[in-house]
Coordinates of C-alpha atoms in Angstrom, one line a residue:
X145 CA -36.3 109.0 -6.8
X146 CA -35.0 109.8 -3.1
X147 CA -34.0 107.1 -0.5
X148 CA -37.0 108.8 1.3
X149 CA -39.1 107.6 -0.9
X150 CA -38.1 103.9 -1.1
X151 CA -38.5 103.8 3.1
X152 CA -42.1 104.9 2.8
X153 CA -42.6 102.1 0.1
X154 CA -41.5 99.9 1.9
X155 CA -43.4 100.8 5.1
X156 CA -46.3 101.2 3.2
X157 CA -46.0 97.4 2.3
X158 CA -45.3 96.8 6.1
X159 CA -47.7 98.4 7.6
X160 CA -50.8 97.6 5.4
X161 CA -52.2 100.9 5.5
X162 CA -51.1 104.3 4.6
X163 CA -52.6 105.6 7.3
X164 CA -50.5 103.4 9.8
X165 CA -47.6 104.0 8.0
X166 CA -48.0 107.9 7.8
X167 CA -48.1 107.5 11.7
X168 CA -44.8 105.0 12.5
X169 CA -43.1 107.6 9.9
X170 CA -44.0 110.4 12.0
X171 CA -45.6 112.6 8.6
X172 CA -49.1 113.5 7.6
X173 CA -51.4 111.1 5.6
X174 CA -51.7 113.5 2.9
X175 CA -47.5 114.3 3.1
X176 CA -47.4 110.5 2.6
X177 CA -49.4 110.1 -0.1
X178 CA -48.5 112.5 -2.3
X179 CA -44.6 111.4 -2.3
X180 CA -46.4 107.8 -3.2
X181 CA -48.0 109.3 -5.8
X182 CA -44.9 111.3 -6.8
X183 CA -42.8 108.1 -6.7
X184 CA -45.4 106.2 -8.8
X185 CA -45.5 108.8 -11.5
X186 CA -41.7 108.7 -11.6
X187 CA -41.0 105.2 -12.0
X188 CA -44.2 104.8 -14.3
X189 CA -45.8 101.7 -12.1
X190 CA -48.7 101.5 -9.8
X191 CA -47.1 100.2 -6.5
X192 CA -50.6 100.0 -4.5
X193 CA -53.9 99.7 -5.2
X194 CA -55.7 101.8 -2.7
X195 CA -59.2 100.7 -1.4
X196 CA -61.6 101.2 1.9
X197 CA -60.1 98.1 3.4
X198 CA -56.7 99.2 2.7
X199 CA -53.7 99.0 0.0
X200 CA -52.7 95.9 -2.0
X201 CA -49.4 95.4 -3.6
X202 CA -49.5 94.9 -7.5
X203 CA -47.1 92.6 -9.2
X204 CA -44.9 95.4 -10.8
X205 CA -44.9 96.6 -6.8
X206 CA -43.6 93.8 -5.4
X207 CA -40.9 93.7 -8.1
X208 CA -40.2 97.2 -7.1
X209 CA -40.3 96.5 -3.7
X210 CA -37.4 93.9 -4.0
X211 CA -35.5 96.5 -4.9
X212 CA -36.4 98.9 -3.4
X213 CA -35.0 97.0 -0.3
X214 CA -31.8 96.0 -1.5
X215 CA -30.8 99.9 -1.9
X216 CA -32.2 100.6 1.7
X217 CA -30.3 97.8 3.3
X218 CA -26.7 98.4 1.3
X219 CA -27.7 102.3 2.3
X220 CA -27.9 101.4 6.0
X221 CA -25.0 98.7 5.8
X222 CA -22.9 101.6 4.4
X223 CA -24.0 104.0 7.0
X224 CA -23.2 102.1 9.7
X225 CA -20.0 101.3 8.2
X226 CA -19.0 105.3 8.0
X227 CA -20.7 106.5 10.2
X228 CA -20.8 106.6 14.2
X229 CA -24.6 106.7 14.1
X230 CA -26.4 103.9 16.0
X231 CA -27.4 101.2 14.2
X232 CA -31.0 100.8 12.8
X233 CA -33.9 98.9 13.6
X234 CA -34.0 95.5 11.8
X235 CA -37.2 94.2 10.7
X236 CA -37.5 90.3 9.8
X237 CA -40.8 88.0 9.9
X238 CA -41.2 84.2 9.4
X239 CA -44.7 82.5 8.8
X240 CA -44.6 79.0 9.0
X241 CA -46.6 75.9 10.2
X242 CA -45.8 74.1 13.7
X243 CA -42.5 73.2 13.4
X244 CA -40.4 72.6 16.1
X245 CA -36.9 73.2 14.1
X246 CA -38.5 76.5 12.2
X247 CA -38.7 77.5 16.3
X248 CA -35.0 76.5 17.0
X249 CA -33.4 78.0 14.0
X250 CA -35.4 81.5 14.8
X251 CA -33.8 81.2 18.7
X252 CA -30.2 80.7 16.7
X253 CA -31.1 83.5 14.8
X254 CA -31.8 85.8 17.6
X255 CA -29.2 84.6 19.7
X256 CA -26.4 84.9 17.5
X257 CA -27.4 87.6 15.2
X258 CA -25.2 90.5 17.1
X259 CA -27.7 94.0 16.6
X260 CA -29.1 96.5 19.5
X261 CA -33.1 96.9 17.5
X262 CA -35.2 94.6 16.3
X263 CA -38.6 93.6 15.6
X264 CA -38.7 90.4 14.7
X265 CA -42.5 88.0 14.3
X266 CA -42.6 84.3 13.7
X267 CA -46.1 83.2 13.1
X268 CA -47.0 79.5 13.4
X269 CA -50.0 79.4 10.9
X270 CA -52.8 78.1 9.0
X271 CA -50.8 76.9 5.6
X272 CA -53.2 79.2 3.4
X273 CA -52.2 82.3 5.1
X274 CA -48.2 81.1 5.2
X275 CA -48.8 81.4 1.1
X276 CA -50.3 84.9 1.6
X277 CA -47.9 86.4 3.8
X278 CA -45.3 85.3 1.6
X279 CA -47.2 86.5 -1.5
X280 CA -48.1 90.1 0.0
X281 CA -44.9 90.4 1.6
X282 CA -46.0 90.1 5.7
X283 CA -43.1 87.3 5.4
X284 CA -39.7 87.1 3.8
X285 CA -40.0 83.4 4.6
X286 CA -42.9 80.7 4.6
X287 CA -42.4 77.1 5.7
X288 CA -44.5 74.4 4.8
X289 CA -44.8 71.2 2.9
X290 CA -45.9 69.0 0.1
X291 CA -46.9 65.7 -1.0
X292 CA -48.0 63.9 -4.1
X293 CA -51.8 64.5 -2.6
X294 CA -51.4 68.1 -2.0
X295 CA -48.4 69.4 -4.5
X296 CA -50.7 70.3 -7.5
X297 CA -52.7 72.8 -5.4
X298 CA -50.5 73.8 -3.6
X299 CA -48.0 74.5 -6.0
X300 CA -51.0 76.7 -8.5
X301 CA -50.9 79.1 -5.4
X302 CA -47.5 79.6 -5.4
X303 CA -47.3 80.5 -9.0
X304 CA -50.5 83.1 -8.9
X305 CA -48.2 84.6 -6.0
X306 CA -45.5 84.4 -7.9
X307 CA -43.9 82.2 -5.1
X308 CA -41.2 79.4 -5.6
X309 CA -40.8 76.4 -3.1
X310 CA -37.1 75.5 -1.9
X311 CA -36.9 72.0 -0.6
X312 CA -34.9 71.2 3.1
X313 CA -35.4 67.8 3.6
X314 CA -37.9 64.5 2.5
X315 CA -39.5 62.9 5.6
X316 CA -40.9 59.4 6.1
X317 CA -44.4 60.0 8.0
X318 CA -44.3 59.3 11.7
X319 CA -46.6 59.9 14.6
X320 CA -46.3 62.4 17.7
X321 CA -47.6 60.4 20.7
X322 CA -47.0 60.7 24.4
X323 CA -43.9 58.8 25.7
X324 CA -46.3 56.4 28.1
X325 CA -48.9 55.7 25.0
X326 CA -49.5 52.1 24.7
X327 CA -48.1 52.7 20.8
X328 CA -44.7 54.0 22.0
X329 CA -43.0 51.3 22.7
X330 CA -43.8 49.8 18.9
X331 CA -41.1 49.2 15.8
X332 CA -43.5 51.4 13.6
X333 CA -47.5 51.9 13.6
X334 CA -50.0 51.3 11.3
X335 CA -53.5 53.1 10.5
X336 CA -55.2 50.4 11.9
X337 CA -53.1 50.7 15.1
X338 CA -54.1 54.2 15.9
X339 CA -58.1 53.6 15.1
X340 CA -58.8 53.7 19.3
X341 CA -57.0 57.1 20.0
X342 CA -57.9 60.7 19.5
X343 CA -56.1 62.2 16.2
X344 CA -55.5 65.7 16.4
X345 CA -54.8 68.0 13.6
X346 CA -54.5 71.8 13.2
X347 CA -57.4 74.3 12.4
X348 CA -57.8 75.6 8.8
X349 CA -60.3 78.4 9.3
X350 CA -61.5 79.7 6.0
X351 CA -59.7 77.5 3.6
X352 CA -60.3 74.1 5.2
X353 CA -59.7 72.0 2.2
X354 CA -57.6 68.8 2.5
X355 CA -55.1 69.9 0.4
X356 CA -54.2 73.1 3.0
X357 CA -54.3 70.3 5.7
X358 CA -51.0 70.2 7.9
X359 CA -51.3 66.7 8.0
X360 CA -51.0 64.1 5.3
X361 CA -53.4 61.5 4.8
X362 CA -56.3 64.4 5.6
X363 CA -59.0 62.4 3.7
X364 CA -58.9 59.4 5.8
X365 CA -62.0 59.2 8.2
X366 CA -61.3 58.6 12.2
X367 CA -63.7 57.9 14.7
X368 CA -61.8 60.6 17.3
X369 CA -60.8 63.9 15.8
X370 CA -59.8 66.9 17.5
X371 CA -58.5 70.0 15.9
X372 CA -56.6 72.7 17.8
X373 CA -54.8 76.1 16.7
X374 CA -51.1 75.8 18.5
X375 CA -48.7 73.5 19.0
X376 CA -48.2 73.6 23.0
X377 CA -52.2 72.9 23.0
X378 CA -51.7 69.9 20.2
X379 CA -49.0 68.6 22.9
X380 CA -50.5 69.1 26.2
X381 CA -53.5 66.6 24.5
X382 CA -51.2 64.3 23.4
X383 CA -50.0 63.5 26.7
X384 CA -53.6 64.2 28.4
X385 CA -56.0 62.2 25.8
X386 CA -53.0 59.8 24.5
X387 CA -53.8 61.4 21.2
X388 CA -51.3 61.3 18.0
X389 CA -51.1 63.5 15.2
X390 CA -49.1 63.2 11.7
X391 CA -45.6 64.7 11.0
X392 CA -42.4 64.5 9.7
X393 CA -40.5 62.8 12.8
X394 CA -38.2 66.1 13.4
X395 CA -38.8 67.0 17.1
X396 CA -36.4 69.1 19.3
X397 CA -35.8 67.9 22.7
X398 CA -34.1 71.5 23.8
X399 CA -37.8 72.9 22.8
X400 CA -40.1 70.5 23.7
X401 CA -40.3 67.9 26.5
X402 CA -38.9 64.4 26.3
X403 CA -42.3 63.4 27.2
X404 CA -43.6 63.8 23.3
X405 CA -41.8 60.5 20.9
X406 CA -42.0 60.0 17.3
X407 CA -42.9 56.5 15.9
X408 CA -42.5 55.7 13.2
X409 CA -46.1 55.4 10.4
X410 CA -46.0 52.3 8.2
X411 CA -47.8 54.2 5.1
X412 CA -45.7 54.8 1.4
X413 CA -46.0 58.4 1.3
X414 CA -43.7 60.8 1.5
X415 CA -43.5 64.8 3.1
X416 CA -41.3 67.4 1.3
X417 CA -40.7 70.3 3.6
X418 CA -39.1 73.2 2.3
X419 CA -39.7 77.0 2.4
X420 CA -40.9 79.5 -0.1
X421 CA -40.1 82.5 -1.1
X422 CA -41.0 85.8 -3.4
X423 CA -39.4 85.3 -6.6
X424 CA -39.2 89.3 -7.1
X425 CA -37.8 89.7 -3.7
X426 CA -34.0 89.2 -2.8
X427 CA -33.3 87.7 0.1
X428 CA -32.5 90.2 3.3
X429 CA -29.4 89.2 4.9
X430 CA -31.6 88.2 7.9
X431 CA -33.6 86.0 5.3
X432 CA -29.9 83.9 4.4
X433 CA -28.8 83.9 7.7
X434 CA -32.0 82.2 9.1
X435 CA -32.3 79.8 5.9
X436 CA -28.6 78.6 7.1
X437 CA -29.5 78.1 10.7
X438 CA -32.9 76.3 9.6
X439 CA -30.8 73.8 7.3
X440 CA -28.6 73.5 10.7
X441 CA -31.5 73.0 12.9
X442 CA -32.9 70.2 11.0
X443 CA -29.7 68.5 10.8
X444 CA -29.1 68.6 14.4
X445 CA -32.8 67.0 15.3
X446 CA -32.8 64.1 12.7
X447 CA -29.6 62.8 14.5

C-alpha cells in the first residue's frame, strides 16, 4: 500500500467517477483503475462498487476512506513542516440547510484559516440530500435539525448511513417576517395570527415528505403557501409579500439586512439543531476548526 494509492482513493470518492478522477490526477483511466484494483486486493475490501452511472462507496470503503485520510493529511502536515515545497491544495465541503450562522462561521473559516489553495463548497440544501452527502462523503459536515415530529425518521437515515447527529443548540420556534409587517411589532405570534399572510417554506424535490421539511409544524394547512429554493429568494418575499416562514430565531445582522426580525411563535415545540457527521470518518482539521467557529457563530447571534 503506497501513499499513491490512498490519494486516488480518496479522489475517487471525490470526484464520483473514475473517469473524472483519472483526469484531475493527470493518469489514464485504465492506469487508475488497475492501482484501485491493486489496492482492493491488498487490503482485502471492495472500496467501490462500480456501475454505468458511476462508483458507490461500500461501508468497509468509507471506513477505509477515514483512514485513508488521516495518513494523507499527517503526510502533507509533515511535508510542509520539512520541507520548503508549497503547501497543498485543501479541500473542505459543508452541506447544510439555510442557515444564516452555518454562513458566518464558513466566512470565519475562510478568513482566518491562513493557506494559499483551496477549494472549498458550502451547499445550502434540500435536508434529504444534506444526509446523503454526509453519508457518501460529498460533505465532511451536514447541518440540520430535529424535532419530536421529525426525529424518528430522521434519525433511521442517519443510522442506515451510518451517520451520528451532534447537537449545537435547542431553539424556541419564531417567525422570519419583514421589519414593517403588521406582526413585528407583537410580544410573540400565534398560528392564528399569521392565517392572512403568505408562509413560505423551502422546496423538497424528490423526497417531499413532512418529516424532510425545513420547517416545523409542516402538516398544518395554510390558505397562502409559497415554496422557494434559496434563502435571499425566501427573504426578498418576505419583505415583498409580507410573508413569514418558521425557524429557530438565530439571524445574523452582518449577513442579512436589518430589514428581516424574528418574533417570537407561541407554539410548545421545540428545534434541535446540530450537525452530523460520518461515524467512520475522522474529523479533518478543517472539519474542527469550522465546528469551533459554528458553536462561536451561534453564540454571537443569540445575544
Amino acid at each position: 500500500m503506497t501513499l499513491q494509492q490512498l490519494k486516488y482513493v480518496i479522489e475517487v470518492a471525490k470526484s464520483r467517477s473514475i473517469n473524472k478522477a483519472a483526469q484531475r490526477l493527470f493518469i489514464s483511466q485504465p492506469s487508475l483503475s488497475n492501482a484501485l484494483k491493486e489496492l482492493e486486493e491488498e487490503v482485502g475490501i471492495t472500496i467501490f462498487l462500480r456501475s454505468n452511472k458511476g462508483i458507490v462507496i461500500t461501508p468497509e470503503g468509507s471506513e477505509f476512506l477515514g483512514y485513508a485520510r488521516q495518513v494523507v493529511e499527517q503526510a502533507e502536515l509533515l511535508e510542509n513542516r520539512y520541507t520548503n515545497t508549497s503547501s497543498p491544495q485543501q479541500f473542505f465541503s459543508v452541506s447544510a440547510q439555510h442557515y444564516a450562522f452555518a454562513v458566518s462561521a464558513f466566512v470565519r473559516l475562510l478568513k482566518d484559516y491562513d493557506i494559499e489553495e483551496y477549494e472549498f463548497s458550502l451547499r445550502e440544501t434540500k435536508t434529504y440530500e444534506i444526509i446523503d452527502d454526509v453519508k457518501n462523503l460529498r460533505s465532511e459536515i451536514g447541518i440540520l435539525y430535529v424535532n419530536e415530529f421529525n426525529k424518528k425518521v430522521i434519525h433511521k437515515f442517519l443510522g442506515e448511513g451510518n451517520l451520528q447527529f451532534h447537537e449545537l443548540f435547542t431553539a424556541n420556534p419564531h417567525v422570519f417576517i419583514s421589519s414593517t409587517n403588521p406582526l413585528s411589532t407583537m410580544e410573540y405570534v400565534t398560528l392564528s395570527d399569521l392565517d392572512p399572510y403568505p408562509y413560505l417554506s423551502y422546496e423538497q424535490g424528490d423526497y417531499s415528505s413532512f418529516y424532510f421539511s425545513e420547517e416545523i409544524l409542516s402538516t398544518l394547512s395554510r390558505p397562502k403557501n409559497i415554496r422557494v429554493t434559496d434563502r435571499a429568494t425566501l427573504f426578498n418575499l418576505l419583505i415583498g409579500l409580507n410573508g413569514y416562514t418558521i425557524s429557530t430565531g438565530v439571524i445574523s445582522h452582518k449577513l442579512n439586512s436589518k430589514d428581516i426580525i424574528a418574533v417570537p411563535l407561541k407554539v410548545d415545540e421545540k428545534i434541535h439543531v446540530g450537525y452530523i457527521t460520518h461515524k467512520n470518518v475522522a474529523n479533518s482539521t478543517l472539519a474542527n476548526t469550522y465546528i469551533q467557529y459554528l458553536k462561536e457563530s451561534i453564540a454571537e447571534e443569540l445575544l
